[in-house]
Amino acid sequence: MPSFDVVSEIKKDELTNAVENANRELSTRYDFRNVEASFTLNSKDQSVRLEADEEFQIQQMDDIFRSKLVKRNIEVTAAEFGEITRSGKKSLQTVTFKQGIDRELAKKIQKMVKDAKIKVDVKQNDDTLRVTGKKKDDLQAVIALIRNAKIEQPLQFQNFKD
């Protein structure tokens, strides 16, 4: 029976490359000369910490980081930019990334597929959705439906089995 998985994940190596490229650009920019500013990747929870002397520098770093994410094919909608906080003499900001499909989003997708009356079965397994159907065309219709929907999180389609 044909099936595929709907997942939401970020490639760790691409995120690492984006952080390294952003740090490299910081070191070459004239407006960040003699400023202690950096991007730091926390490998446990895949969050990035932006640190600089002033708040306006953090805002500039946001733009740099967003452009590096786009160049590495990481959708910016997956990133949640936190509030800029002040800690002593430093301004800090944490960027977290949405990964996995939570129950609410899974229910929304299941309802959307059910309302479209496509003859497929959608089940949630941990943080992924498995879509199975009798026809490959039905599965492709589900993929098109999900891509055209306005979902606040980037989704990928994997393990398409015939």
PDB file of C-alpha atoms in Angstrom:
ATOM      1  CA  MET A   1       0.000   0.000   0.000  1.00  0.00           C
ATOM      2  CA  PRO A   2       1.553   3.368  -0.974  1.00  0.00           C
ATOM      3  CA  SER A   3       2.524   5.677   1.880  1.00  0.00           C
ATOM      4  CA  PHE A   4       4.700   8.619   2.862  1.00  0.00           C
ATOM      5  CA  ASP A   5       5.678  10.511   6.005  1.00  0.00           C
ATOM      6  CA  VAL A   6       5.114  14.178   6.769  1.00  0.00           C
ATOM      7  CA  VAL A   7       7.899  15.510   9.007  1.00  0.00           C
ATOM      8  CA  SER A   8       9.199  18.840  10.209  1.00  0.00           C
ATOM      9  CA  GLU A   9      12.909  18.838  10.863  1.00  0.00           C
ATOM     10  CA  ILE A  10      16.003  20.905  10.272  1.00  0.00           C
ATOM     11  CA  LYS A  11      19.236  19.502   8.928  1.00  0.00           C
ATOM     12  CA  LYS A  12      21.765  19.906  11.735  1.00  0.00           C
ATOM     13  CA  ASP A  13      24.767  20.183   9.431  1.00  0.00           C
ATOM     14  CA  GLU A  14      23.109  22.974   7.424  1.00  0.00           C
ATOM     15  CA  LEU A  15      22.288  24.849  10.641  1.00  0.00           C
ATOM     16  CA  THR A  16      25.907  24.480  11.771  1.00  0.00           C
ATOM     17  CA  ASN A  17      27.100  25.821   8.406  1.00  0.00           C
ATOM     18  CA  ALA A  18      24.694  28.780   8.634  1.00  0.00           C
ATOM     19  CA  VAL A  19      26.035  29.692  12.098  1.00  0.00           C
ATOM     20  CA  GLU A  20      29.657  29.386  10.947  1.00  0.00           C
ATOM     21  CA  ASN A  21      28.988  31.508   7.851  1.00  0.00           C
ATOM     22  CA  ALA A  22      27.242  34.159   9.963  1.00  0.00           C
ATOM     23  CA  ASN A  23      30.216  34.286  12.359  1.00  0.00           C
ATOM     24  CA  ARG A  24      32.570  34.581   9.388  1.00  0.00           C
ATOM     25  CA  GLU A  25      30.574  37.518   8.014  1.00  0.00           C
ATOM     26  CA  LEU A  26      30.634  39.206  11.448  1.00  0.00           C
ATOM     27  CA  SER A  27      34.423  39.026  11.491  1.00  0.00           C
ATOM     28  CA  THR A  28      34.683  40.768   8.108  1.00  0.00           C
ATOM     29  CA  ARG A  29      32.073  43.506   8.541  1.00  0.00           C
ATOM     30  CA  TYR A  30      33.342  47.003   9.204  1.00  0.00           C
ATOM     31  CA  ASP A  31      30.478  47.975  11.533  1.00  0.00           C
ATOM     32  CA  PHE A  32      31.344  45.026  13.833  1.00  0.00           C
ATOM     33  CA  ARG A  33      35.050  45.832  14.062  1.00  0.00           C
ATOM     34  CA  ASN A  34      36.276  45.931  17.698  1.00  0.00           C
ATOM     35  CA  VAL A  35      32.886  44.624  18.870  1.00  0.00           C
ATOM     36  CA  GLU A  36      32.490  41.374  20.749  1.00  0.00           C
ATOM     37  CA  ALA A  37      29.600  39.784  18.879  1.00  0.00           C
ATOM     38  CA  SER A  38      28.980  36.137  18.093  1.00  0.00           C
ATOM     39  CA  PHE A  39      26.542  33.422  17.079  1.00  0.00           C
ATOM     40  CA  THR A  40      26.684  30.309  19.267  1.00  0.00           C
ATOM     41  CA  LEU A  41      24.959  27.031  18.395  1.00  0.00           C
ATOM     42  CA  ASN A  42      23.650  24.924  21.270  1.00  0.00           C
ATOM     43  CA  SER A  43      23.867  21.407  19.846  1.00  0.00           C
ATOM     44  CA  LYS A  44      21.536  19.853  22.450  1.00  0.00           C
ATOM     45  CA  ASP A  45      18.343  21.739  21.618  1.00  0.00           C
ATOM     46  CA  GLN A  46      19.409  23.190  18.241  1.00  0.00           C
ATOM     47  CA  SER A  47      19.069  26.797  19.380  1.00  0.00           C
ATOM     48  CA  VAL A  48      21.322  29.697  18.422  1.00  0.00           C
ATOM     49  CA  ARG A  49      22.373  32.426  20.820  1.00  0.00           C
ATOM     50  CA  LEU A  50      23.158  35.892  19.478  1.00  0.00           C
ATOM     51  CA  GLU A  51      25.392  38.027  21.662  1.00  0.00           C
ATOM     52  CA  ALA A  52      26.576  41.608  21.105  1.00  0.00           C
ATOM     53  CA  ASP A  53      27.270  44.849  22.962  1.00  0.00           C
ATOM     54  CA  GLU A  54      24.164  46.776  21.881  1.00  0.00           C
ATOM     55  CA  GLU A  55      20.569  46.004  20.935  1.00  0.00           C
ATOM     56  CA  PHE A  56      20.834  47.534  17.446  1.00  0.00           C
ATOM     57  CA  GLN A  57      23.765  45.195  16.731  1.00  0.00           C
ATOM     58  CA  ILE A  58      21.577  42.212  17.618  1.00  0.00           C
ATOM     59  CA  GLN A  59      19.000  43.492  15.121  1.00  0.00           C
ATOM     60  CA  GLN A  60      21.689  43.648  12.434  1.00  0.00           C
ATOM     61  CA  MET A  61      22.802  40.146  13.395  1.00  0.00           C
ATOM     62  CA  ASP A  62      19.194  38.967  12.938  1.00  0.00           C
ATOM     63  CA  ASP A  63      19.335  40.079   9.306  1.00  0.00           C
ATOM     64  CA  ILE A  64      22.695  38.394   8.775  1.00  0.00           C
ATOM     65  CA  PHE A  65      21.456  35.143  10.309  1.00  0.00           C
ATOM     66  CA  ARG A  66      18.217  35.153   8.313  1.00  0.00           C
ATOM     67  CA  SER A  67      20.156  35.565   5.049  1.00  0.00           C
ATOM     68  CA  LYS A  68      22.510  32.716   5.989  1.00  0.00           C
ATOM     69  CA  LEU A  69      19.538  30.458   6.801  1.00  0.00           C
ATOM     70  CA  VAL A  70      18.003  31.174   3.397  1.00  0.00           C
ATOM     71  CA  LYS A  71      21.302  30.452   1.633  1.00  0.00           C
ATOM     72  CA  ARG A  72      21.527  27.091   3.442  1.00  0.00           C
ATOM     73  CA  ASN A  73      17.916  26.197   2.441  1.00  0.00           C
ATOM     74  CA  ILE A  74      16.551  26.398   5.977  1.00  0.00           C
ATOM     75  CA  GLU A  75      13.149  28.032   6.003  1.00  0.00           C
ATOM     76  CA  VAL A  76      13.071  31.135   8.168  1.00  0.00           C
ATOM     77  CA  THR A  77       9.528  30.275   9.270  1.00  0.00           C
ATOM     78  CA  ALA A  78      11.042  27.438  11.318  1.00  0.00           C
ATOM     79  CA  ALA A  79      13.011  29.966  13.385  1.00  0.00           C
ATOM     80  CA  GLU A  80      11.495  31.729  16.375  1.00  0.00           C
ATOM     81  CA  PHE A  81      13.475  34.834  17.271  1.00  0.00           C
ATOM     82  CA  GLY A  82      13.123  35.508  21.004  1.00  0.00           C
ATOM     83  CA  GLU A  83      13.105  38.838  22.787  1.00  0.00           C
ATOM     84  CA  ILE A  84      16.332  40.799  23.015  1.00  0.00           C
ATOM     85  CA  THR A  85      17.440  40.872  26.643  1.00  0.00           C
ATOM     86  CA  ARG A  86      20.180  42.724  28.442  1.00  0.00           C
ATOM     87  CA  SER A  87      22.573  40.798  30.674  1.00  0.00           C
ATOM     88  CA  GLY A  88      25.194  43.022  32.264  1.00  0.00           C
ATOM     89  CA  LYS A  89      27.065  44.720  29.423  1.00  0.00           C
ATOM     90  CA  LYS A  90      25.774  42.348  26.736  1.00  0.00           C
ATOM     91  CA  SER A  91      22.579  42.104  24.711  1.00  0.00           C
ATOM     92  CA  LEU A  92      21.373  38.564  24.099  1.00  0.00           C
ATOM     93  CA  GLN A  93      18.810  36.874  21.900  1.00  0.00           C
ATOM     94  CA  THR A  94      17.959  33.209  21.508  1.00  0.00           C
ATOM     95  CA  VAL A  95      16.700  31.729  18.257  1.00  0.00           C
ATOM     96  CA  THR A  96      14.870  28.416  18.590  1.00  0.00           C
ATOM     97  CA  PHE A  97      13.699  26.179  15.776  1.00  0.00           C
ATOM     98  CA  LYS A  98      10.347  24.423  15.451  1.00  0.00           C
ATOM     99  CA  GLN A  99      10.854  20.737  14.855  1.00  0.00           C
ATOM    100  CA  GLY A 100       8.415  17.874  14.920  1.00  0.00           C
ATOM    101  CA  ILE A 101       4.683  17.918  14.425  1.00  0.00           C
ATOM    102  CA  ASP A 102       2.781  18.522  17.645  1.00  0.00           C
ATOM    103  CA  ARG A 103      -0.736  17.196  18.322  1.00  0.00           C
ATOM    104  CA  GLU A 104      -2.516  20.428  17.410  1.00  0.00           C
ATOM    105  CA  LEU A 105      -0.834  20.690  14.004  1.00  0.00           C
ATOM    106  CA  ALA A 106      -1.412  16.978  13.383  1.00  0.00           C
ATOM    107  CA  LYS A 107      -5.122  17.366  14.123  1.00  0.00           C
ATOM    108  CA  LYS A 108      -5.287  20.397  11.836  1.00  0.00           C
ATOM    109  CA  ILE A 109      -3.679  18.457   8.970  1.00  0.00           C
ATOM    110  CA  GLN A 110      -5.872  15.401   9.595  1.00  0.00           C
ATOM    111  CA  LYS A 111      -9.020  17.551   9.561  1.00  0.00           C
ATOM    112  CA  MET A 112      -7.873  19.318   6.387  1.00  0.00           C
ATOM    113  CA  VAL A 113      -7.319  15.987   4.588  1.00  0.00           C
ATOM    114  CA  LYS A 114     -10.623  14.593   5.859  1.00  0.00           C
ATOM    115  CA  ASP A 115     -12.513  17.708   4.699  1.00  0.00           C
ATOM    116  CA  ALA A 116     -10.962  17.365   1.229  1.00  0.00           C
ATOM    117  CA  LYS A 117     -12.514  13.865   1.046  1.00  0.00           C
ATOM    118  CA  ILE A 118      -9.363  12.228  -0.267  1.00  0.00           C
ATOM    119  CA  LYS A 119      -9.394   8.480   0.366  1.00  0.00           C
ATOM    120  CA  VAL A 120      -6.311   8.207   2.544  1.00  0.00           C
ATOM    121  CA  ASP A 121      -5.552   7.374   6.162  1.00  0.00           C
ATOM    122  CA  VAL A 122      -3.511   9.833   8.256  1.00  0.00           C
ATOM    123  CA  LYS A 123      -1.983   8.614  11.539  1.00  0.00           C
ATOM    124  CA  GLN A 124       0.375  10.337  13.942  1.00  0.00           C
ATOM    125  CA  ASN A 125       3.541   8.528  15.035  1.00  0.00           C
ATOM    126  CA  ASP A 126       5.458  10.538  17.655  1.00  0.00           C
ATOM    127  CA  ASP A 127       6.353  13.750  15.795  1.00  0.00           C
ATOM    128  CA  THR A 128       5.592  12.549  12.255  1.00  0.00           C
ATOM    129  CA  LEU A 129       2.440  11.836  10.254  1.00  0.00           C
ATOM    130  CA  ARG A 130       2.081   8.682   8.146  1.00  0.00           C
ATOM    131  CA  VAL A 131      -0.266   8.988   5.191  1.00  0.00           C
ATOM    132  CA  THR A 132      -1.374   5.764   3.488  1.00  0.00           C
ATOM    133  CA  GLY A 133      -3.754   5.210   0.590  1.00  0.00           C
ATOM    134  CA  LYS A 134      -4.592   2.791  -2.182  1.00  0.00           C
ATOM    135  CA  LYS A 135      -3.612   5.090  -5.044  1.00  0.00           C
ATOM    136  CA  LYS A 136      -0.421   7.021  -5.604  1.00  0.00           C
ATOM    137  CA  ASP A 137      -2.481   9.868  -7.104  1.00  0.00           C
ATOM    138  CA  ASP A 138      -4.375  10.276  -3.821  1.00  0.00           C
ATOM    139  CA  LEU A 139      -1.102  10.627  -1.946  1.00  0.00           C
ATOM    140  CA  GLN A 140       0.137  13.220  -4.408  1.00  0.00           C
ATOM    141  CA  ALA A 141      -3.139  15.114  -3.952  1.00  0.00           C
ATOM    142  CA  VAL A 142      -2.531  15.149  -0.180  1.00  0.00           C
ATOM    143  CA  ILE A 143       0.992  16.504  -0.700  1.00  0.00           C
ATOM    144  CA  ALA A 144      -0.376  19.275  -2.940  1.00  0.00           C
ATOM    145  CA  LEU A 145      -3.111  20.044  -0.389  1.00  0.00           C
ATOM    146  CA  ILE A 146      -0.630  20.350   2.479  1.00  0.00           C
ATOM    147  CA  ARG A 147       1.793  22.473   0.428  1.00  0.00           C
ATOM    148  CA  ASN A 148      -0.982  24.918  -0.525  1.00  0.00           C
ATOM    149  CA  ALA A 149      -2.271  25.203   3.048  1.00  0.00           C
ATOM    150  CA  LYS A 150      -1.046  28.063   5.194  1.00  0.00           C
ATOM    151  CA  ILE A 151       0.851  26.147   7.860  1.00  0.00           C
ATOM    152  CA  GLU A 152       3.098  28.125  10.175  1.00  0.00           C
ATOM    153  CA  GLN A 153       5.828  25.491  10.129  1.00  0.00           C
ATOM    154  CA  PRO A 154       7.889  24.067   7.248  1.00  0.00           C
ATOM    155  CA  LEU A 155       7.019  20.472   6.397  1.00  0.00           C
ATOM    156  CA  GLN A 156       8.924  17.868   4.414  1.00  0.00           C
ATOM    157  CA  PHE A 157       7.648  14.695   2.746  1.00  0.00           C
ATOM    158  CA  GLN A 158       9.793  11.596   3.140  1.00  0.00           C
ATOM    159  CA  ASN A 159       9.748   7.823   2.599  1.00  0.00           C
ATOM    160  CA  PHE A 160       7.373   7.823  -0.360  1.00  0.00           C
ATOM    161  CA  LYS A 161       6.761   4.105  -0.872  1.00  0.00           C
ATOM    162  CA  ASP A 162       4.865   2.616  -3.761  1.00  0.00           C
TER     163      ASP A 162
END
